[in-house]
C-alpha atoms as one frame of an Amber mdcrd trajectory, in Angstrom:
protein
 -30.367 -13.679  10.661 -29.607 -10.054  11.545 -26.390  -8.515  10.202 -24.288
  -7.294  13.147 -21.959  -4.287  12.799 -22.256  -3.717   9.033 -24.359  -4.730
   6.043 -22.066  -7.084   4.133 -24.071  -6.640   0.931 -23.440  -2.906   1.060
 -19.762  -3.386   1.893 -19.409  -5.528  -1.239 -21.424  -3.044  -3.299 -19.177
  -0.111  -2.436 -15.949  -2.094  -2.774 -16.680  -3.871  -6.031 -19.428  -1.950
  -7.821 -19.003   1.677  -6.796 -15.235   1.875  -6.180 -14.297  -1.040  -8.476
 -11.479  -1.908  -6.106 -10.287  -4.905  -8.125  -9.074  -2.509 -10.836  -6.188
  -1.775  -8.462  -4.953  -5.323  -9.083  -4.058  -4.332 -12.640  -0.935  -2.854
 -11.043   1.773  -5.292  -9.973   1.823  -3.758  -6.496  -1.611  -5.217  -5.726
  -1.671  -8.064  -8.252  -2.256 -10.769  -5.633  -5.377  -9.071  -4.241  -8.023
 -10.335  -6.655 -11.746 -10.369  -5.854 -11.598 -13.772  -4.188  -8.751 -12.657
  -1.939 -10.424  -9.362  -1.074 -13.687 -11.093  -0.195 -11.805 -13.598   1.952
 -10.036 -10.774   3.840 -13.332  -9.025   4.576 -14.937 -12.323   5.634 -12.076
 -13.143   7.997 -12.181  -9.625   9.480 -15.945  -9.906   9.924 -15.586 -13.270
  11.650 -12.897 -12.037  14.064 -14.890  -8.889  14.829 -18.150 -10.704  15.543
 -16.797 -13.753  17.357 -13.928 -12.300  19.361 -13.914  -8.488  19.494 -17.623
  -7.666  19.802 -17.996  -9.791  22.981 -15.466  -7.419  24.643 -17.614  -4.341
  24.032 -19.926  -4.539  27.033 -17.461  -5.866  29.663 -14.805  -3.453  28.360
 -17.149  -0.558  29.155 -16.489  -1.213  32.851 -13.199   0.575  32.216  -9.532
   0.342  33.086  -7.956   0.101  36.541  -5.243   2.495  37.737  -3.079   1.857
  40.767   0.438   2.925  41.634   1.322   4.153  38.170   0.079   0.955  36.533
  -2.947   0.663  34.235  -4.672  -2.691  33.872  -6.949  -3.136  30.874 -10.153
  -5.200  30.869  -9.234  -8.885  31.132 -11.414  -9.718  28.131  -9.078  -7.709
  25.863  -6.186 -10.173  26.177  -7.502 -12.944  23.916  -8.868 -10.484  21.334
  -5.502  -8.687  21.254  -3.561 -11.898  20.710  -5.856 -13.013  17.891  -5.729
  -9.587  16.272  -1.941  -9.540  16.351  -1.596 -13.150  15.219  -3.783 -12.363
  12.220  -1.439  -9.465  11.269  -4.365  -7.054  11.096  -2.588  -4.012  12.519
  -0.540  -3.079   9.436  -2.762  -4.308   6.620  -1.794  -1.703   3.960   1.841
  -1.386   5.007   5.060  -2.816   3.621   5.726  -6.533   4.238   9.351  -5.509
   4.824   8.270  -4.089   8.181   5.554  -6.586   9.099   2.649  -5.315   6.985
   0.476  -7.182   4.485   0.825  -4.740   1.585  -2.884  -4.792   0.730  -4.828
  -1.873  -0.780  -5.766   0.770   1.783  -9.367   0.531   0.576  -9.586  -3.128
   1.553  -8.033  -2.435   4.955 -10.740   0.169   5.601 -13.448  -2.402   4.914
 -11.838  -4.764   7.427 -11.405  -2.000   9.990 -15.068  -1.043   9.625 -15.922
  -4.359  11.267 -13.229  -4.111  13.940 -14.203  -0.584  14.964 -17.898  -1.361
  14.943 -17.189  -4.319  17.217 -15.363  -2.308  19.904 -13.917   1.091  19.105
 -12.267   1.489  22.534 -10.319  -1.738  22.053  -9.252  -0.664  18.572  -7.857
   2.673  19.768  -4.687   0.919  20.968  -4.102  -0.405  17.466  -4.911   2.874
  15.728  -2.419   4.920  17.738   0.212   2.212  17.374  -0.177   2.249  13.608
   0.025   6.045  13.525   3.245   6.093  15.547   4.756   3.432  13.305   3.791
   5.333  10.175   5.589   8.406  11.451   8.766   6.407  12.153   8.550   4.938
   8.655   8.133   8.373   7.061  10.739  10.433   8.916  12.738   8.089  11.140
  16.391   7.285  10.628  17.416   3.853   9.407  18.499   2.995  12.941  15.099
   4.057  14.329  13.280   2.022  11.726  15.372  -1.022  12.539  14.731  -0.594
  16.254  11.054   0.278  16.348   9.184  -0.199  13.103   8.593  -3.929  12.847
   7.798  -4.249  16.553   5.139  -1.545  16.170   3.607  -2.796  12.918   3.382
  -6.338  14.278   1.850  -5.140  17.544   4.646  -6.548  19.695   4.984  -3.013
  21.086   2.329  -0.297  21.262   2.501   3.361  20.284   0.839   6.636  21.273
   0.818  10.351  20.469   1.882  12.869  23.161   0.700  16.361  22.259  -1.734
  17.756  24.789  -0.770  19.517  28.005  -2.901  21.214  30.637  -1.692  24.589
  29.357  -1.654  23.575  25.685  -4.711  21.877  24.257  -5.566  22.978  20.740
  -2.898  25.679  21.103  -0.027  23.220  20.830   2.533  26.035  20.527   1.998
  26.866  24.203   3.456  23.556  25.378   5.976  23.565  28.230   7.657  20.159
  27.832  11.371  20.669  27.290  14.231  18.723  25.741  17.869  19.205  26.796
  20.545  17.809  24.500  22.964  15.333  26.002  26.604  14.774  24.941  25.691
  11.437  23.303  23.117  13.069  21.023  20.068  11.960  23.001  17.805  14.388
  24.847  16.605  14.590  28.432  12.840  15.145  28.323  10.926  16.917  31.095
   7.220  17.714  31.197   3.676  16.476  31.632   1.080  15.363  29.077  -2.641
  14.745  29.463  -5.439  12.991  27.537  -3.033  10.371  26.194  -4.951   7.435
  24.703  -3.176   4.193  25.567  -0.468   6.107  27.434  -0.001   3.247  29.884
  -1.320  -0.318  29.892  -0.365  -3.940  30.481  -1.083  -5.336  27.005   2.431
  -4.990  25.550   5.894  -5.044  27.176   6.829  -1.652  25.744   5.059   1.528
  24.605   6.711   3.968  22.202   5.721   7.601  22.736   6.218  10.230  20.003
   6.513  13.399  22.127   6.312  17.056  21.167   8.759  19.175  23.164  10.826
  22.335  22.852  14.595  22.103  22.780  16.159  24.568  25.199  16.738  27.863
  23.386  14.368  27.056  20.500  11.946  29.728  19.207   8.618  30.260  20.954
   5.340  28.934  19.514   4.995  26.139  17.010   8.191  27.186  15.182  10.321
  25.869  18.018   8.695  22.483  18.558  10.576  19.256  17.889   9.491  15.631
  17.900  11.085  12.867  19.967  10.749   9.123  20.368  10.451   8.257  24.049
  10.025   4.557  24.880   8.501   3.414  28.167  11.521   1.120  28.515  14.790
   1.987  26.849  15.871  -0.334  24.059  19.288  -1.959  24.133  21.441  -2.256
  21.006  20.420  -5.887  20.572  16.720  -4.906  20.627  16.059  -6.186  24.158
  14.390  -4.003  26.767  16.549  -1.983  29.110  15.782   0.151  32.141  12.565
   2.045  32.834  12.658   5.406  31.065  11.013   7.604  33.711   7.650   7.873
  31.940   5.157   7.696  34.814   1.391   7.462  34.580  -0.162   9.714  37.240
  -3.814   8.883  36.560  -6.501   7.971  34.049  -9.577   9.929  33.052 -13.076
   8.745  33.968 -15.053   9.385  30.797 -18.588   9.150  29.478 -17.529   6.684
  26.774 -14.687   4.611  25.279 -14.035   3.481  28.838 -11.972   0.496  27.711
  -9.427   2.928  26.288  -7.038   4.174  28.977  -6.829   7.969  28.696  -3.749
   8.800  30.747  -1.856  11.641  32.356   1.887  11.122  32.003   4.869  12.759
  33.674   8.127  12.565  31.738  11.415  13.003  33.535  10.008  13.467  37.008
  13.181  11.845  38.338  15.355  13.470  35.675  16.028  10.256  33.757  13.649
  10.353  30.780  15.643   9.969  27.566  14.322  10.623  24.046  15.832  10.634
  20.599  15.071  13.242  17.975  12.628  12.071  15.308  13.142  14.078  12.146
  14.718  17.529  12.180  14.945  20.010  15.032  12.076  22.546  15.190  10.084
  20.590  12.567   7.985  18.727  15.096   4.605  20.169  14.168   5.121  19.536
  10.469   6.235  15.985  11.167   3.487  15.323  13.693   0.933  16.133  11.027
   2.058  12.998   9.181   0.446  11.154  12.052  -2.245  13.759  12.694  -3.774
  13.638   9.210  -3.760   9.848   9.340  -5.316  10.057  12.815  -8.024  12.481
  11.682  -9.049  10.172   8.883  -9.024   7.326  11.405 -11.365   9.283  13.686
 -13.840   9.604  10.811 -13.586   5.833  10.352 -14.195   5.379  14.082 -17.309
   7.544  13.925 -18.555   5.580  10.950 -17.796   2.283  12.707 -20.020   3.044
  15.682 -22.692   4.588  13.437 -23.011   1.538  11.208 -23.116  -0.717  14.291
 -25.881   1.413  15.826 -27.844   1.289  12.580 -27.591  -2.473  12.238 -28.636
  -3.019  15.862 -31.553  -0.610  15.425 -32.676  -2.197  12.169 -32.674  -5.671
  13.727 -34.568  -4.400  16.776 -37.162  -2.586  14.660 -37.855  -5.797  12.738
 -38.328  -7.793  15.945 -40.007  -5.372  18.367 -43.797  -5.805  18.241 -45.788
  -2.798  19.387 -48.981  -1.049  18.194 -50.981  -1.735  15.059 -50.197  -0.631
  11.542 -51.925   2.742  10.989 -53.880   1.525   7.950 -54.460  -2.036   9.180
 -55.540  -1.601  12.813 -57.646  -4.751  12.716 -54.537  -6.909  12.305 -53.190
  -6.063  15.764 -49.655  -5.160  16.896 -46.865  -5.226  14.310 -43.095  -4.806
  14.208 -42.225  -1.151  14.793 -40.459  -0.984  11.411 -43.966  -0.597   9.974
 -44.527   2.719  11.778 -43.812   5.864   9.698 -41.627   7.746  12.173 -39.470
   4.690  12.899 -39.065   4.173   9.155 -38.069   7.830   8.780 -35.373   7.481
  11.413 -34.088   4.235   9.969 -33.863   5.777   6.507 -32.099   8.818   7.956
 -29.600   6.474   9.597 -29.191   4.387   6.450 -28.647   7.388   4.160 -25.915
   8.770   6.382 -24.235   5.415   7.019 -24.284   4.554   3.304 -22.706   7.888
   2.389 -20.120   7.533   5.162 -19.074   4.140   3.811 -18.713   5.508   0.284
 -16.666   8.494   1.475 -14.393   6.359   3.651 -13.778   3.833   0.882 -13.267
   6.620  -1.667 -10.565   8.052   0.591  -8.983   4.594   0.504  -8.979   4.676
  -3.291  -7.239   8.053  -3.113  -4.557   6.612  -0.810  -4.059   3.700  -3.190
  -3.840   6.024  -6.196  -1.126   8.016  -4.432   0.819   4.815  -3.796   0.456
   3.624  -7.385   1.049   6.994  -9.065   3.619   6.807 -11.816   4.030  10.574
 -12.131   4.140  13.515  -9.740   1.023  15.147 -11.187  -1.159  12.130 -10.408
   0.361  11.713  -6.971  -0.315  15.357  -6.121  -3.852  15.188  -7.494  -4.896
  12.433  -5.118  -2.811  13.514  -2.128  -4.300  17.012  -2.295  -7.778  15.566
  -2.772  -7.204  13.652   0.465  -6.241  16.895   2.184  -9.505  18.487   1.049
 -11.494  15.470   2.202  -9.866  15.189   5.641 -11.944  17.838   7.495 -15.101
  16.385   5.930 -14.133  12.851   6.945 -13.147  13.840  10.469 -15.606  16.667
  11.107 -18.783  16.007   9.178 -18.777  12.222   9.529 -18.343  12.385  13.304
 -21.079  15.020  13.642 -23.426  12.771  11.700 -22.264   9.637  13.522 -23.404
  11.122  16.812 -26.796  11.938  15.254 -27.099   8.400  13.864 -26.317   6.905
  17.278 -28.880   9.203  18.892 -31.513   7.918  16.459 -30.481   4.400  17.474
 -31.335   5.113  21.108 -34.638   6.677  20.045 -35.669   3.639  17.999 -35.101
   1.379  20.990 -37.209   3.774  23.086 -36.871   3.406  26.842 -34.751   0.289
  26.393 -32.275   2.267  24.335 -31.688   4.604  27.261 -30.771   1.618  29.456
 -27.547  -0.370  29.429 -29.359  -3.591  28.534 -28.848  -2.886  24.833 -25.692
  -1.757  22.956 -26.984   1.483  21.416 -26.629   3.371  24.703 -22.909   2.647
  24.832 -22.453   3.406  21.137 -23.980   6.854  21.651 -21.657   7.594  24.561
 -18.647   6.278  22.669 -19.491   8.347  19.587 -19.350  11.707  21.372 -15.559
  11.818  21.695 -14.966  11.698  17.960 -16.205  15.276  17.545 -13.573  16.419
  20.033 -10.216  14.695  19.731  -7.554  14.966  17.015  -8.681  18.557  16.490
 -12.220  19.535  17.470 -14.747  19.790  14.682 -14.618  23.552  15.048 -10.932
  23.331  14.141 -11.779  21.063  11.201 -14.235  23.699   9.993 -11.625  26.446
  10.297  -9.162  24.250   8.415 -11.675  23.798   5.589 -12.358  27.514   5.218
  -8.917  28.846   6.126  -6.701  26.336   4.329  -8.384  23.751   2.149 -10.677
  26.034   0.116  -7.762  28.224  -1.003  -4.960  25.631  -0.983  -2.750  25.802
  -4.080  -4.780  28.723  -5.432  -8.009  26.752  -4.934  -7.190  24.129  -7.572
  -7.576  20.990  -5.387 -10.874  22.228  -3.955 -12.221  23.074  -7.395 -11.099
  19.662  -8.656 -13.070  18.068  -5.816 -16.182  20.062  -6.770 -15.657  19.096
 -10.425 -16.018  15.425  -9.425 -19.385  16.221  -7.923 -20.479  18.071 -11.065
 -19.410  15.171 -13.264 -21.683  12.773 -11.363 -24.549  15.265 -11.460 -24.186
  15.666 -15.226 -24.225  11.906 -15.698 -27.337  11.531 -13.554 -29.117  14.240
 -15.543 -29.121  11.820 -18.465 -31.235   9.330 -16.503 -35.013   9.654 -16.638
 -35.307   8.298 -13.101 -32.470  10.263 -11.533 -32.724  13.535 -13.484 -35.067
  15.224 -10.953 -32.702  14.303  -8.123 -29.696  15.474 -10.116 -31.411  18.818
 -10.709 -31.851  19.320  -6.964 -28.243  18.416  -6.270 -27.126  20.781  -9.041
 -29.129  23.632  -7.521 -27.334  23.159  -4.208 -24.005  22.727  -6.000 -24.465
  26.052  -7.821 -25.566  27.877  -4.688 -22.733  26.355  -2.687 -20.129  27.600
  -5.165 -21.502  31.134  -4.870 -21.545  31.100  -1.081 -18.120  29.558  -0.567
 -16.545  32.286  -2.719 -18.358  34.987  -0.729 -17.276  33.487   2.587 -13.671
  32.901   1.491 -13.368  36.515   0.374 -14.842  37.749   3.652 -12.364  35.587
   5.572  -9.541  37.607   4.028 -11.078  40.988   4.844 -12.462  43.076   7.697
 -15.258  40.585   8.443 -12.817  37.755   9.110 -14.356  36.908  12.499 -17.903
  36.873  11.152 -16.742  34.674   8.298 -15.129  32.138  10.620 -18.215  32.157
  12.815 -19.826  30.522   9.774 -17.036  27.988   9.224 -18.837  25.114  10.942
 -22.102  25.751   9.067 -19.961  25.741   5.899 -18.456  22.384   6.896 -21.985
  21.050   7.384 -23.124  22.343   3.994 -19.998  20.861   2.394 -20.742  17.532
   4.005 -24.374  17.643   2.904 -23.310  18.221  -0.697 -20.622  15.538  -0.490
 -23.084  12.956   0.845 -25.613  13.873  -1.851 -22.896  13.329  -4.476 -21.963
   9.925  -3.077 -25.592   8.770  -2.813 -26.291   9.967  -6.350 -23.211   8.058
  -7.504 -24.560   4.967  -5.737 -27.936   5.425  -7.420 -26.281   5.595 -10.835
 -24.457   2.323 -10.189 -27.679   0.729  -8.931 -29.672   1.913 -11.940 -27.163
   0.340 -14.314 -27.311  -2.885 -12.318 -31.103  -2.917 -12.504 -30.945  -2.431
 -16.266 -28.857  -5.588 -16.410 -31.701  -7.638 -14.879 -30.004  -8.729 -11.642
 -30.932 -11.726  -9.536 -34.236 -11.451  -7.708 -32.504 -11.302  -4.314 -30.622
  -8.158  -5.418 -33.636  -6.203  -6.667 -34.606  -4.719  -3.321 -30.988  -3.773
  -2.608 -30.557  -1.808  -5.839 -34.014  -0.242  -5.632 -33.143   0.761  -2.071
 -30.113   2.679  -3.301 -32.322   4.888  -5.454 -34.916   5.363  -2.698 -32.206
   6.253  -0.185 -30.761   8.841  -2.550 -34.215  10.302  -3.163 -34.882  10.578
   0.586 -31.605  12.362   1.245 -31.802  14.740  -1.698 -35.451  15.654  -1.109
 -35.134  16.129   2.638 -31.604  17.113   3.631 -30.738  19.363   0.708 -33.776
  21.569   1.311 -32.250  22.342   4.699 -28.843  22.868   3.079 -30.220  25.660
   0.892 -31.479  27.428   4.007 -28.138  26.951   5.699 -26.321  28.417   2.698
 -28.552  31.474   2.810 -27.734  31.966   6.491 -24.005  31.550   5.816 -24.098
  34.132   3.038 -25.938  36.621   5.270 -23.018  36.363   7.735 -25.035  37.669
  10.646 -22.599  39.297  13.064 -24.498  38.554  16.280 -21.890  35.971  17.270
 -19.145  38.587  17.085 -21.225  41.589  18.108 -22.715  40.272  21.329 -20.791
  41.355  24.420 -19.465  38.769  26.839 -21.730  40.170  29.570 -24.768  39.641
  27.338 -24.251  35.880  27.362 -25.503  35.799  30.943 -24.988  37.112  34.430
 -21.751  36.420  36.232
């Protein structure tokens, strides 16, 4: 039987063999999450995703309905939502005190892989809700936590993120939404926001909006931005819902993908009665919003991976079943499954290599989160928290770039059928395109990598990240089988170190614009090297397993790890070396060409 959404064998491999997640249970914090419990959690998540959430994918693509300020979600979402909430899946790694399950972040990512692969548009409501709750937990007052936190983490209420305005997209400092302080300490909020995922819907009785706004008289730009909690319905002292809070939906976007996710335009205070309460300190809104933003950016990488792994599994199943044309070297045997044709195999292996590396990177980020939580000293906590900061633009930017490529291969493998709506890969490709755009475009992620992460804390976290790669390469050099692959990875590693220093220095000098014109190619090269590291790490684990004479049914899996690594290293990294040469050359055509030269007006 075909594996829908994700390859469970590979999920278990990364969790238990590569990341050794059960070692976390040596700490009392996670003592109850032994291997049996972890496997049960993943199995239950897989079952819910396949049986209840995945059936909402196609009908949910018909979109949401807007009328008279009200947004109605696809009817099929209601049962899936109730089951998701009843299972307490929304706050898996969060404190039981506030409605969470307290499990390792790594395990929650494995569960979410299935949920997101089943229907990423449906899961957007949960992702934003969790992000809003996390921000209240981190910087909210005790009163705010008591009022909002448990209702958000349990999914009784939903949450959003209100940043973008028509005049202020990526340039958040240009926002025009204002906050006027009232005598009782609350604020009257006035303004309009656009592109708000889940900004209005009928799935929960209340929606809590974290809103960026400028208090009257505050400094211009990002320095004067504050953060406010603005509920759709005001909350009475006893926790019951009060009057409507003048947050009006004025429309929803009609998009190429994630149509089951209501992307709303909202007007706040159109009647002068929108009330918000300050979340955190005045004029610290951008800093505080990044608590949610960094979490959201890592979530976007997970979303990209979710649709990519689903596209791969659908494509693999189709390629095994679709009979067309004879095997090139056995024409007399007649038509065969298309998985026997070289170019289809190439595309499948390209998809597999990228999906495998995505899974390892996502789960490794989970391990980093768990290490931060379990850290017994500040040095360890900083080590893993800063490593997460370095990884974030790779997770958000590179994974989503590659996810779109993987989904495109999925359509190609299906051929003409893939271009039609009869099969799921068409929708997955459309859905995947947004991930390169929202929560900071991938161009912004690339600028963040070059402008901040490379030189953060005098470059120590970035160099520590590269040292992890080198450690794996050195270990693989001791293997007769993997040594040639390790040598190729090392060559790229050495060249990469040279080029990143050259580009970082240029970014601080007169050629700053030419340097940043190469920031996205640098992000791509960084991602290539990161994926090669993770696949080489996988191959090392597989080689050790093979030496232990595994069960016959596991032989092809472990051998496949080594073959996948070999494919990636021998094909992708050759292109990476060329890309590094182009980055180092820092051709100034991008900066030097005049605007008129782009084309006639």
